[in-house]
Short mmCIF file of C-alpha atoms in Angstrom, two decimals:
data_model
loop_
_atom_site.label_atom_id
_atom_site.label_comp_id
_atom_site.label_asym_id
_atom_site.label_seq_id
_atom_site.Cartn_x
_atom_site.Cartn_y
_atom_site.Cartn_z
CA UNK A 27 2.66 3.41 15.38
CA UNK A 28 2.96 -0.59 16.29
CA UNK A 29 1.25 -2.37 13.43
CA UNK A 30 0.24 -5.93 13.70
CA UNK A 31 0.10 -7.74 9.63
CA UNK A 32 -1.84 -10.88 9.65
CA UNK A 33 -1.30 -13.36 6.70
CA UNK A 34 -1.18 -16.11 5.14
CA UNK A 35 2.56 -17.63 3.19
CA UNK A 36 1.66 -14.62 1.10
CA UNK A 37 2.37 -12.72 3.87
CA UNK A 38 5.70 -14.22 4.86
CA UNK A 39 9.20 -14.01 3.51
CA UNK A 40 9.21 -13.76 -0.55
CA UNK A 41 9.77 -16.97 -2.16
CA UNK A 42 12.71 -18.03 -4.79
CA UNK A 43 12.55 -21.50 -7.09
CA UNK A 44 13.70 -24.26 -4.66
CA UNK A 45 17.25 -25.80 -6.40
CA UNK A 46 15.21 -29.06 -7.30
CA UNK A 47 12.89 -26.44 -9.61
CA UNK A 48 10.09 -28.18 -8.61
CA UNK A 49 8.35 -26.00 -5.93
CA UNK A 50 9.46 -22.57 -4.71
CA UNK A 51 10.64 -21.88 -1.55
CA UNK A 52 11.42 -19.39 1.19
CA UNK A 53 14.53 -16.67 -0.02
CA UNK A 54 15.32 -15.29 4.17
CA UNK A 55 17.26 -12.69 2.84
CA UNK A 56 14.59 -10.73 1.41
CA UNK A 57 11.13 -9.49 3.21
CA UNK A 58 7.72 -9.58 1.86
CA UNK A 59 5.50 -6.75 0.89
CA UNK A 60 5.24 -5.31 4.05
CA UNK A 61 8.81 -4.27 3.49
CA UNK A 62 7.70 -1.39 1.42
CA UNK A 63 5.11 -0.02 4.01
CA UNK A 64 6.15 3.63 5.86
CA UNK A 65 9.25 3.30 7.53
CA UNK A 66 7.78 5.30 10.03
CA UNK A 67 6.52 2.67 11.89
CA UNK A 68 6.92 -0.65 13.32
CA UNK A 69 5.33 -4.02 12.19
CA UNK A 70 4.73 -7.21 13.42
CA UNK A 71 4.14 -9.98 11.44
CA UNK A 72 2.60 -13.32 11.60
CA UNK A 73 2.59 -15.60 8.94
CA UNK A 74 0.28 -18.83 9.37
CA UNK A 75 1.07 -20.82 6.18
CA UNK A 76 -1.58 -22.54 5.34
CA UNK A 77 -3.88 -20.51 7.36
CA UNK A 78 -6.73 -17.62 6.57
CA UNK A 79 -9.53 -16.16 8.75
CA UNK A 80 -10.39 -18.49 11.14
CA UNK A 81 -6.85 -19.02 12.34
CA UNK A 82 -6.82 -14.94 11.96
CA UNK A 83 -10.17 -14.96 14.31
CA UNK A 84 -8.27 -17.18 17.42
CA UNK A 85 -4.92 -15.91 17.09
CA UNK A 86 -6.77 -12.31 17.74
CA UNK A 87 -8.84 -13.70 20.44
CA UNK A 88 -6.03 -15.29 21.48
CA UNK A 89 -4.15 -11.87 22.46
CA UNK A 90 -6.67 -10.17 24.57
CA UNK A 91 -5.70 -7.46 26.49
CA UNK A 92 -2.35 -7.52 24.52
CA UNK A 93 -4.30 -6.28 21.41
CA UNK A 94 -3.39 -2.84 22.94
CA UNK A 95 0.37 -3.00 22.23
CA UNK A 96 -0.41 -2.36 18.50
CA UNK A 97 -1.78 1.10 17.14
CA UNK A 98 -3.34 -0.73 13.76
CA UNK A 99 -3.75 -4.07 12.72
CA UNK A 100 -3.41 -5.17 8.78
CA UNK A 101 -5.56 -8.45 7.63
CA UNK A 102 -4.46 -9.93 3.96
CA UNK A 103 -7.13 -12.54 3.18
CA UNK A 104 -6.15 -15.40 1.40
CA UNK A 105 -7.72 -18.19 -0.58
CA UNK A 106 -10.96 -19.28 1.90
CA UNK A 107 -12.29 -20.70 3.87
CA UNK A 108 -9.05 -22.68 5.11
CA UNK A 109 -10.98 -24.33 8.47
CA UNK A 110 -6.78 -24.91 10.07
CA UNK A 111 -5.48 -25.45 13.47
CA UNK A 112 -4.42 -22.78 14.81
CA UNK A 113 -0.38 -23.26 15.61
CA UNK A 114 1.16 -22.65 19.49
CA UNK A 115 4.62 -21.81 18.02
CA UNK A 116 6.53 -20.76 14.86
CA UNK A 117 8.57 -22.17 13.10
CA UNK A 118 11.22 -19.27 12.90
CA UNK A 119 11.56 -15.56 13.68
CA UNK A 120 13.32 -13.00 11.31
CA UNK A 121 14.09 -9.31 12.47
CA UNK A 122 14.11 -6.79 9.04
CA UNK A 123 15.44 -3.64 10.81
CA UNK A 124 11.13 -2.02 11.32
CA UNK A 125 9.73 -5.54 10.36
CA UNK A 126 9.35 -8.64 12.83
CA UNK A 127 8.33 -11.67 11.22
CA UNK A 128 6.82 -14.76 12.59
CA UNK A 129 5.93 -17.47 10.60
CA UNK A 130 3.81 -20.93 11.15
CA UNK A 131 2.42 -23.63 10.31
CA UNK A 132 -0.83 -24.82 10.09
CA UNK A 133 -2.38 -28.45 10.24
CA UNK A 134 -5.43 -28.71 8.14
CA UNK A 135 -8.82 -29.58 9.67
CA UNK A 136 -10.74 -32.60 8.16
CA UNK A 137 -13.59 -30.15 7.56
CA UNK A 138 -11.92 -27.69 5.24
CA UNK A 139 -13.12 -29.76 2.64
CA UNK A 140 -16.71 -30.94 3.70
CA UNK A 141 -18.98 -28.57 5.81
CA UNK A 142 -17.09 -25.82 6.46
CA UNK A 143 -17.34 -24.66 2.60
CA UNK A 144 -20.40 -22.10 2.91
CA UNK A 145 -20.43 -18.02 3.21
CA UNK A 146 -22.21 -18.76 6.86
CA UNK A 147 -18.80 -19.43 8.36
CA UNK A 148 -17.20 -17.48 6.43
CA UNK A 149 -19.40 -14.58 8.07
CA UNK A 150 -19.20 -15.72 11.56
CA UNK A 151 -14.95 -15.39 11.14
CA UNK A 152 -15.41 -12.01 10.05
CA UNK A 153 -18.35 -11.04 12.40
CA UNK A 154 -16.12 -12.37 15.64
CA UNK A 155 -13.03 -10.21 13.59
CA UNK A 156 -14.73 -7.29 13.64
CA UNK A 157 -15.75 -7.35 18.02
CA UNK A 158 -12.19 -8.37 19.01
CA UNK A 159 -10.59 -5.49 16.79
CA UNK A 160 -13.61 -2.81 17.51
CA UNK A 161 -13.72 -3.85 21.22
CA UNK A 162 -9.78 -2.45 21.58
CA UNK A 163 -10.96 0.50 19.22
CA UNK A 164 -7.72 -0.80 16.70
CA UNK A 165 -8.00 0.96 13.27
CA UNK A 166 -7.92 -1.89 11.25
CA UNK A 167 -7.80 -2.86 7.42
CA UNK A 168 -8.01 -6.05 4.74
CA UNK A 169 -7.16 -6.64 1.26
CA UNK A 170 -7.29 -9.71 -0.57
CA UNK A 171 -6.27 -12.08 -3.06
CA UNK A 172 -9.95 -12.89 -4.53
CA UNK A 173 -13.35 -11.27 -4.09
CA UNK A 174 -14.20 -9.04 -1.13
CA UNK A 175 -16.03 -11.05 1.58
CA UNK A 176 -17.93 -7.72 2.56
CA UNK A 177 -19.48 -8.84 5.91
CA UNK A 178 -17.13 -6.44 7.95
CA UNK A 179 -18.19 -3.28 10.03
CA UNK A 180 -15.37 -2.50 11.89
CA UNK A 181 -12.47 -3.67 9.75
CA UNK A 182 -12.29 -0.92 6.69
CA UNK A 183 -11.81 -2.30 2.82
CA UNK A 184 -8.17 -1.26 1.58
CA UNK A 185 -10.01 -1.46 -1.67
CA UNK A 186 -7.56 -3.80 -3.28
CA UNK A 187 -9.21 -7.31 -4.35
CA UNK A 188 -8.42 -9.89 -7.23
CA UNK A 189 -4.70 -9.54 -6.53
CA UNK A 190 -4.14 -12.67 -8.04
CA UNK A 191 -5.83 -11.71 -11.53
CA UNK A 192 -3.11 -8.68 -11.78
CA UNK A 193 0.08 -11.12 -10.15
CA UNK A 194 -0.41 -14.40 -10.53
CA UNK A 195 1.29 -16.47 -13.84
CA UNK A 196 2.87 -12.77 -14.46
CA UNK A 197 6.83 -13.79 -14.64
CA UNK A 198 7.80 -10.79 -13.55
CA UNK A 199 6.30 -11.12 -9.81
CA UNK A 200 4.89 -14.62 -9.28
CA UNK A 201 6.89 -17.83 -9.27
CA UNK A 202 5.21 -20.98 -10.21
CA UNK A 203 5.79 -24.45 -11.73
CA UNK A 204 3.28 -26.80 -13.85
CA UNK A 205 2.38 -28.53 -10.61
CA UNK A 206 2.67 -25.98 -8.05
CA UNK A 207 0.80 -22.92 -7.95
CA UNK A 208 3.46 -20.62 -6.64
CA UNK A 209 4.38 -17.43 -4.40
CA UNK A 210 5.49 -13.86 -4.96
CA UNK A 211 9.05 -13.33 -5.27
CA UNK A 212 10.86 -10.12 -3.93
CA UNK A 213 9.45 -7.59 -7.32
CA UNK A 214 5.88 -9.05 -6.60
CA UNK A 215 6.09 -8.06 -3.74
CA UNK A 216 8.03 -4.54 -3.38
CA UNK A 217 5.38 -4.13 -6.33
CA UNK A 218 2.32 -5.20 -3.71
CA UNK A 219 3.97 -3.70 -0.70
CA UNK A 220 3.81 -0.03 -2.72
CA UNK A 221 0.19 -0.54 -3.28
CA UNK A 222 -0.72 -1.63 0.18
CA UNK A 223 1.07 1.15 1.31
CA UNK A 224 -0.46 4.24 -0.65
CA UNK A 225 -4.10 2.62 0.18
CA UNK A 226 -2.78 2.85 3.67
CA UNK A 227 -2.23 6.09 3.86
CA UNK A 228 -5.35 7.76 2.42
CA UNK A 229 -7.33 5.40 4.62
CA UNK A 230 -5.42 6.31 8.03
CA UNK A 231 -6.82 9.77 7.24
CA UNK A 232 -10.19 8.81 7.67
CA UNK A 233 -9.72 7.79 11.66
#
């Protein structure tokens, strides 16, 4: 199977502390959580730094019939709303055996801090995502870092939410400083990937 994964900076590489110690930075020698998924499949990972559901929606719609190449889709919800402009080209591309990672940078839209912070717009984004994935009859799954939106009909929940409470500010898994929110290190991503793998295997049996 070929599986498409959509996520934010929490779905790119694992992270290490930068030389300055002020922030963290991507560790290109260490893959993300998706590397702990089944080795029976191949994975196409699209990580949108600063992006969220609106970018995922736009990316899926832009693929059109090319979505037929995928046998399943995994959506990693982030700290929405993030109303950002979808980038056309990735920063970089890295291959880790059965995983190909494309990382993009998203530019914040001014309305992200004003009119878009409503449940209506998030509902619209999930509805559009549902429509495009159901149109191509692609088994699709979602997990997230905060509360579930519960507005999908086609996309199935992996029942993994509030992950921020499990991982963040735990020094074993999370890299952060007093001035920087940070991301997961390799150990954090291995733990997360195993959790997603277990739930994913269970949900595949429902199709």
